[in-house]
Short mmCIF file of C-alpha atoms in Angstrom, two decimals:
data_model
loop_
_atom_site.label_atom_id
_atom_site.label_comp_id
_atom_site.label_asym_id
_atom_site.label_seq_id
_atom_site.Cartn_x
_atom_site.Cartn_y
_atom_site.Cartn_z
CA UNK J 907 85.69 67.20 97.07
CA UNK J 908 83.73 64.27 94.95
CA UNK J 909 87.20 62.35 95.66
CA UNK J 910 86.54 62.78 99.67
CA UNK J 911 83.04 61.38 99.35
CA UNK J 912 83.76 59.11 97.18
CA UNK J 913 86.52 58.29 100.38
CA UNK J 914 83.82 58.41 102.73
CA UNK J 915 81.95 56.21 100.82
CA UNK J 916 84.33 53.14 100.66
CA UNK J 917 84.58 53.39 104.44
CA UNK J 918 80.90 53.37 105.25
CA UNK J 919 80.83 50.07 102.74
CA UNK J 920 82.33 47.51 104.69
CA UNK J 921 79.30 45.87 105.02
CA UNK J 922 77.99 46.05 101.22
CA UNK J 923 80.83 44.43 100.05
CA UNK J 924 80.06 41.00 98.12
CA UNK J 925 81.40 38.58 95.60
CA UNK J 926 82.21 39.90 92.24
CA UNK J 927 79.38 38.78 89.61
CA UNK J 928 76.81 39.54 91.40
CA UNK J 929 73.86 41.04 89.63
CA UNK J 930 72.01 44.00 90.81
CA UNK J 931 69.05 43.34 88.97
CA UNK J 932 68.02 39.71 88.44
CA UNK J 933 65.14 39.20 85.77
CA UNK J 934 62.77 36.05 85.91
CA UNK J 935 60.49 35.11 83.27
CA UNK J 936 57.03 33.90 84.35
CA UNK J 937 54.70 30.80 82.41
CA UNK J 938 52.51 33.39 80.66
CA UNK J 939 55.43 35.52 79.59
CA UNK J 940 55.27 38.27 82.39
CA UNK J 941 58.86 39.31 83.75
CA UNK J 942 59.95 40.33 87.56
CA UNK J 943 62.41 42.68 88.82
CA UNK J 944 64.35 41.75 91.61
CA UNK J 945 67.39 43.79 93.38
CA UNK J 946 70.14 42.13 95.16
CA UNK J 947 70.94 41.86 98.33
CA UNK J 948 74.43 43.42 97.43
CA UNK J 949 72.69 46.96 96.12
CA UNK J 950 70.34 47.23 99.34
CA UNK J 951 73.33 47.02 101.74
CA UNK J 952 75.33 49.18 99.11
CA UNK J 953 71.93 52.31 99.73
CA UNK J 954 72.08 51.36 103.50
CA UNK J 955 76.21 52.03 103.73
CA UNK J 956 75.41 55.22 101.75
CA UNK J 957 72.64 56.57 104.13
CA UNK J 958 75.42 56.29 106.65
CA UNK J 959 77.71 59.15 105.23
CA UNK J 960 76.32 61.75 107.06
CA UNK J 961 76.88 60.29 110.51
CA UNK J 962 80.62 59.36 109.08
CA UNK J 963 81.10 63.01 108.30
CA UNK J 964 80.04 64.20 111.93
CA UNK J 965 81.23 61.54 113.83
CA UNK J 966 84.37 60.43 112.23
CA UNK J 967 85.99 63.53 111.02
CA UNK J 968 86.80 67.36 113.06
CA UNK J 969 83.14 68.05 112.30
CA UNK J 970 81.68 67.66 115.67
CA UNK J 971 84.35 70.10 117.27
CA UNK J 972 84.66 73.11 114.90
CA UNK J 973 80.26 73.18 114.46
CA UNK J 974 79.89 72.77 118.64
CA UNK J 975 83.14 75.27 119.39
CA UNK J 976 80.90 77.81 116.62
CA UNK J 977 77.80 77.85 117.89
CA UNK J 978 79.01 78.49 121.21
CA UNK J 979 80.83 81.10 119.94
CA UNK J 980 78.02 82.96 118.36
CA UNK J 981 76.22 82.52 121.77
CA UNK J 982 78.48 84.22 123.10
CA UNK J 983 78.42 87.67 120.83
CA UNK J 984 75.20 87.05 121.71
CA UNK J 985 74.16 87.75 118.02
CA UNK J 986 70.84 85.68 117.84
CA UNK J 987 70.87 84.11 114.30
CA UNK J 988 74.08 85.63 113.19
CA UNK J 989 75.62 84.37 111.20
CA UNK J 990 72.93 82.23 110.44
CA UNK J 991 72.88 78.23 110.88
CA UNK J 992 73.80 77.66 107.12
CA UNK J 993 76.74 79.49 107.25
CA UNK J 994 78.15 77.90 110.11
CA UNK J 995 77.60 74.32 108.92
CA UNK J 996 79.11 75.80 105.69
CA UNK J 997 82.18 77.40 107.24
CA UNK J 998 82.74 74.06 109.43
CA UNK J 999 81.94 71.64 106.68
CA UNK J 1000 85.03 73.42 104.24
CA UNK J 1001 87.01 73.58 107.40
CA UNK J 1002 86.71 70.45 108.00
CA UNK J 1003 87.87 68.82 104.23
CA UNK J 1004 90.63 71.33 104.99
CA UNK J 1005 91.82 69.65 108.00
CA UNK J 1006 90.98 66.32 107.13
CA UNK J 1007 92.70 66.89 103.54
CA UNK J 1008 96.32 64.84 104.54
CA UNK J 1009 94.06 62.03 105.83
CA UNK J 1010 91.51 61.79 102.67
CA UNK J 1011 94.50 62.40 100.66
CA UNK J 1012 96.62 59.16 101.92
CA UNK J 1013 93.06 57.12 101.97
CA UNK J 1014 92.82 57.83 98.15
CA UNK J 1015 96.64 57.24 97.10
CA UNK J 1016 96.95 54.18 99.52
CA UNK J 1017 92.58 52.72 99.34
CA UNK J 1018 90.41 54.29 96.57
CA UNK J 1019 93.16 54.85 93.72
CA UNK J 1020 94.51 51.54 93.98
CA UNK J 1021 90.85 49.84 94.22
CA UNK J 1022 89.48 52.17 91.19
CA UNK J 1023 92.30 50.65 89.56
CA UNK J 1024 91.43 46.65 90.61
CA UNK J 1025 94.92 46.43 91.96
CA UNK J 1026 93.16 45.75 94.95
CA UNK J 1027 90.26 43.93 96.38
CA UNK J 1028 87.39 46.10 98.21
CA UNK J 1029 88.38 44.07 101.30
CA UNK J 1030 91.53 45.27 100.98
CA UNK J 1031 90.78 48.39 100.16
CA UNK J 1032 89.17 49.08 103.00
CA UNK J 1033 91.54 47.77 105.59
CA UNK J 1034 94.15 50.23 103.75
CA UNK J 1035 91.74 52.97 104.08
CA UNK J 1036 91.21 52.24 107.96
CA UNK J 1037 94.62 52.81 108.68
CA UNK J 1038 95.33 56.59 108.37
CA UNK J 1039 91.83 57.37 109.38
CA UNK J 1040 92.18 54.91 113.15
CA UNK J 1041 95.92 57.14 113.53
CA UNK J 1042 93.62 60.44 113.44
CA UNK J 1043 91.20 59.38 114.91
CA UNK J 1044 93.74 57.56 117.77
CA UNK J 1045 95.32 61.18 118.14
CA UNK J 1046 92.32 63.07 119.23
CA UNK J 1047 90.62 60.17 121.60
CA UNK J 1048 91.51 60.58 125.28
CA UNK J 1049 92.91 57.24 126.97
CA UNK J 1050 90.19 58.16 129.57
CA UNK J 1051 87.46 57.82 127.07
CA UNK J 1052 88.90 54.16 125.17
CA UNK J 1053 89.15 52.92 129.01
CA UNK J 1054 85.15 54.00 129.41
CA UNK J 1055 83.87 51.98 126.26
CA UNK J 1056 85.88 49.14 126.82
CA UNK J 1057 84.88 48.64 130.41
CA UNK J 1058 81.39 48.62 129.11
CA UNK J 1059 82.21 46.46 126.61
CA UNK J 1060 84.11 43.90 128.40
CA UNK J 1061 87.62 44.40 126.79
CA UNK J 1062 89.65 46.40 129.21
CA UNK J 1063 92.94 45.41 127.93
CA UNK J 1064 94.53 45.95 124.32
CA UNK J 1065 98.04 45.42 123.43
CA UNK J 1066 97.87 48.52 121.05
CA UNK J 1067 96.25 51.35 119.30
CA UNK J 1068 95.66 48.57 116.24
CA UNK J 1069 94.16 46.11 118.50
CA UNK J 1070 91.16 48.71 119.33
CA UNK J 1071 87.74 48.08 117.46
CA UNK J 1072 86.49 50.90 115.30
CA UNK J 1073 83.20 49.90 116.85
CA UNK J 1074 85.00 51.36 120.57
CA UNK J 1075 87.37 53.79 118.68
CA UNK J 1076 84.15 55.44 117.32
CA UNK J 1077 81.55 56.46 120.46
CA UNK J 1078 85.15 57.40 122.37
CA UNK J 1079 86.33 59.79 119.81
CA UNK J 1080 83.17 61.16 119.54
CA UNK J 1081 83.02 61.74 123.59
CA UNK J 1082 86.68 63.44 123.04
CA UNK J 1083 85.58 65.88 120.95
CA UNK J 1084 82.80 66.79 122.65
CA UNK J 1085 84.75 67.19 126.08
CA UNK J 1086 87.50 68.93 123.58
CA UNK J 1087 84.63 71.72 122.27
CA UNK J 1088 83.23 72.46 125.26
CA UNK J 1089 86.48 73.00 126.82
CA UNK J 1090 87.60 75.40 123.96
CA UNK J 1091 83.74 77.18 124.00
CA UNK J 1092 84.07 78.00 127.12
CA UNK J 1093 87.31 79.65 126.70
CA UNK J 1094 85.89 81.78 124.10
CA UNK J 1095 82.76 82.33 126.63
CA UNK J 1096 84.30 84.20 129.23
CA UNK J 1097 85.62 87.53 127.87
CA UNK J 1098 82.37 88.08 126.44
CA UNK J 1099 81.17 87.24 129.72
CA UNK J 1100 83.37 89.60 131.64
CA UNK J 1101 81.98 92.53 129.03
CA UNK J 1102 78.21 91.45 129.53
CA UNK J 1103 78.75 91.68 133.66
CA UNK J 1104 80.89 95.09 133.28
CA UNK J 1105 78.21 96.31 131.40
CA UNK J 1106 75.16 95.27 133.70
CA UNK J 1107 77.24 96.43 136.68
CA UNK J 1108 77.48 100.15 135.15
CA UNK J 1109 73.58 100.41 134.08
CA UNK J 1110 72.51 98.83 137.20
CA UNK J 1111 74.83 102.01 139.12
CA UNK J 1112 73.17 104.22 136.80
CA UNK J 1113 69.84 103.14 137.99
CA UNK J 1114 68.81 102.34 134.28
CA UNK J 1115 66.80 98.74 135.46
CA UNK J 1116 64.35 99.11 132.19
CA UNK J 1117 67.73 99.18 129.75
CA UNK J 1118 68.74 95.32 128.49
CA UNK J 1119 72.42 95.07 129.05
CA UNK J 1120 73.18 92.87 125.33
CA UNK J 1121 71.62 96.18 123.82
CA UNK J 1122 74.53 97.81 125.17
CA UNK J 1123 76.94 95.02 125.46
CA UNK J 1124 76.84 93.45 122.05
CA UNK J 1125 78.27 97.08 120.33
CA UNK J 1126 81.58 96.68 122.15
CA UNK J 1127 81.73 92.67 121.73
CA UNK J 1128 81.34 92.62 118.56
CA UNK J 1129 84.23 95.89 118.43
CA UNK J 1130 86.26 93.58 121.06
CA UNK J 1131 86.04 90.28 117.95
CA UNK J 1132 86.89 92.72 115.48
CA UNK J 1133 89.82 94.28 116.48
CA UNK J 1134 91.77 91.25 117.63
CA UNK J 1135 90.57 89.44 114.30
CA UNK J 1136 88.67 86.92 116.15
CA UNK J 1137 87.77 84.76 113.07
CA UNK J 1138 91.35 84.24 112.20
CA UNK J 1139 92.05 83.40 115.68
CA UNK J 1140 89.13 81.22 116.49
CA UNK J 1141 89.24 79.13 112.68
CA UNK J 1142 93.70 79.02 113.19
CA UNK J 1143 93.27 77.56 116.46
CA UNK J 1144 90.57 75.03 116.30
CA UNK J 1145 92.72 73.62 112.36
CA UNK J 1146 96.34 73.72 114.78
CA UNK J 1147 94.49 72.06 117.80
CA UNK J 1148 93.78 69.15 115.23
CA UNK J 1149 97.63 68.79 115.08
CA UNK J 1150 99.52 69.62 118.40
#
């Protein structure tokens, strides 16, 4: 895992990158002996690029879908807090190293390993590390979405997948998988949904009005997720919808 971040940290870089020899601390002796501290330029952009991560992780990676596609879910059991926010950002932050492990895994052996090694330059190193990271990226982006952006941008025509900006790729991959979890939430929404009505249709025939139907409906939902092993099913199909 330090590997990945250390991954996700040459990407987010582009912009620190300077000339080598540059100091990070430059000392300056004054007339009556006193000294100043200065930082570079270079280390300020360097903290900057590293604030990013965060936003890299969710926006750049199968975060966005597997956190969105489990919240709905637990919406749907209608479980309140359970399980509680930790644990999902948890369960979808190790899900996602798992399905982005072939991707991190190529950035490192064809970017980081090379660059750790100065067989590269960082330049270079990043430009290798763009390339498996824009195919994945590329994969899960609807044509729909690339043709929004780059109307809005001005650049409506591209000659290929390589010739389309990370600063476009990004906001329309990001739409994708929002359009992508929704679609897949609300899948998972409706035979909870047909349980919850079934439910409120029988007390309401009973005449029991004072009775909250989730009191009676979240026993046999939770039974229904239980017995067809709806963690399996729910974590197997949002890692295989990654690579269809």
């Amino acid at each position: 895992m330090k590997g990945w971040l250390l991954v996700l940290g040459l990407l987010v870089a582009q912009g620190a990158t300077a000339a080598p020899g540059i100091e990070a601390l430059t000392v300056t002796s004054g007339a009556g002996g006193e000294q100043t501290y200065t930082l570079s330029i270079q280390v300020l952009l360097l903290m900057t690029a590293l604030s990013m991560l965060p936003a890299a992780l969710i926006l750049m990676t199968s975060f966005t879908r597997i956190v969105i596609v489990l919240s709905i879910l637990r919406q749907a059991l209608g479980t309140a807090q359970t399980p509680s926010n930790q644990i999902l950002i948890g369960l979808a932050l190790f899900l996602t190293f798992f399905i982005m492990g072939p991707v991190l895994s190529e950035i490192y052996e064809v970017a980081l390993q090379p660059y750790l090694a100065d067989q590269i330059s960082a330049q270079a190193a990043i430009d290798a590390a763009q390339v498996p990271l824009r195919e994945f990226m590329m994969a899960q982006t609807r044509d729909d979405d690339i043709a929004l952006f780059a109307r809005i941008s001005g650049r409506e025509e591209f000659q290929g997948e390589a010739d389309v900006p990370f600063t476009l790729l990004m906001p329309a991959f990001a739409t994708s998988e929002l359009k992508t979890a929704f679609q897949i939430g609300f899948l998972l929404f409706i035979p909870f949904l047909v349980i919850d009505l079934v439910v409120a249709s029988v007390l309401m025939s009973m005449g029991m009005m004072m009775l909250s139907p989730l009191i009676i409906s979240l026993p046999f939902k939770i039974m229904l997720f239980v017995l067809v092993d709806g963690w399996a099913l729910v974590l197997g199909t949002l890692a295989t919808s990654f690579y269809v």
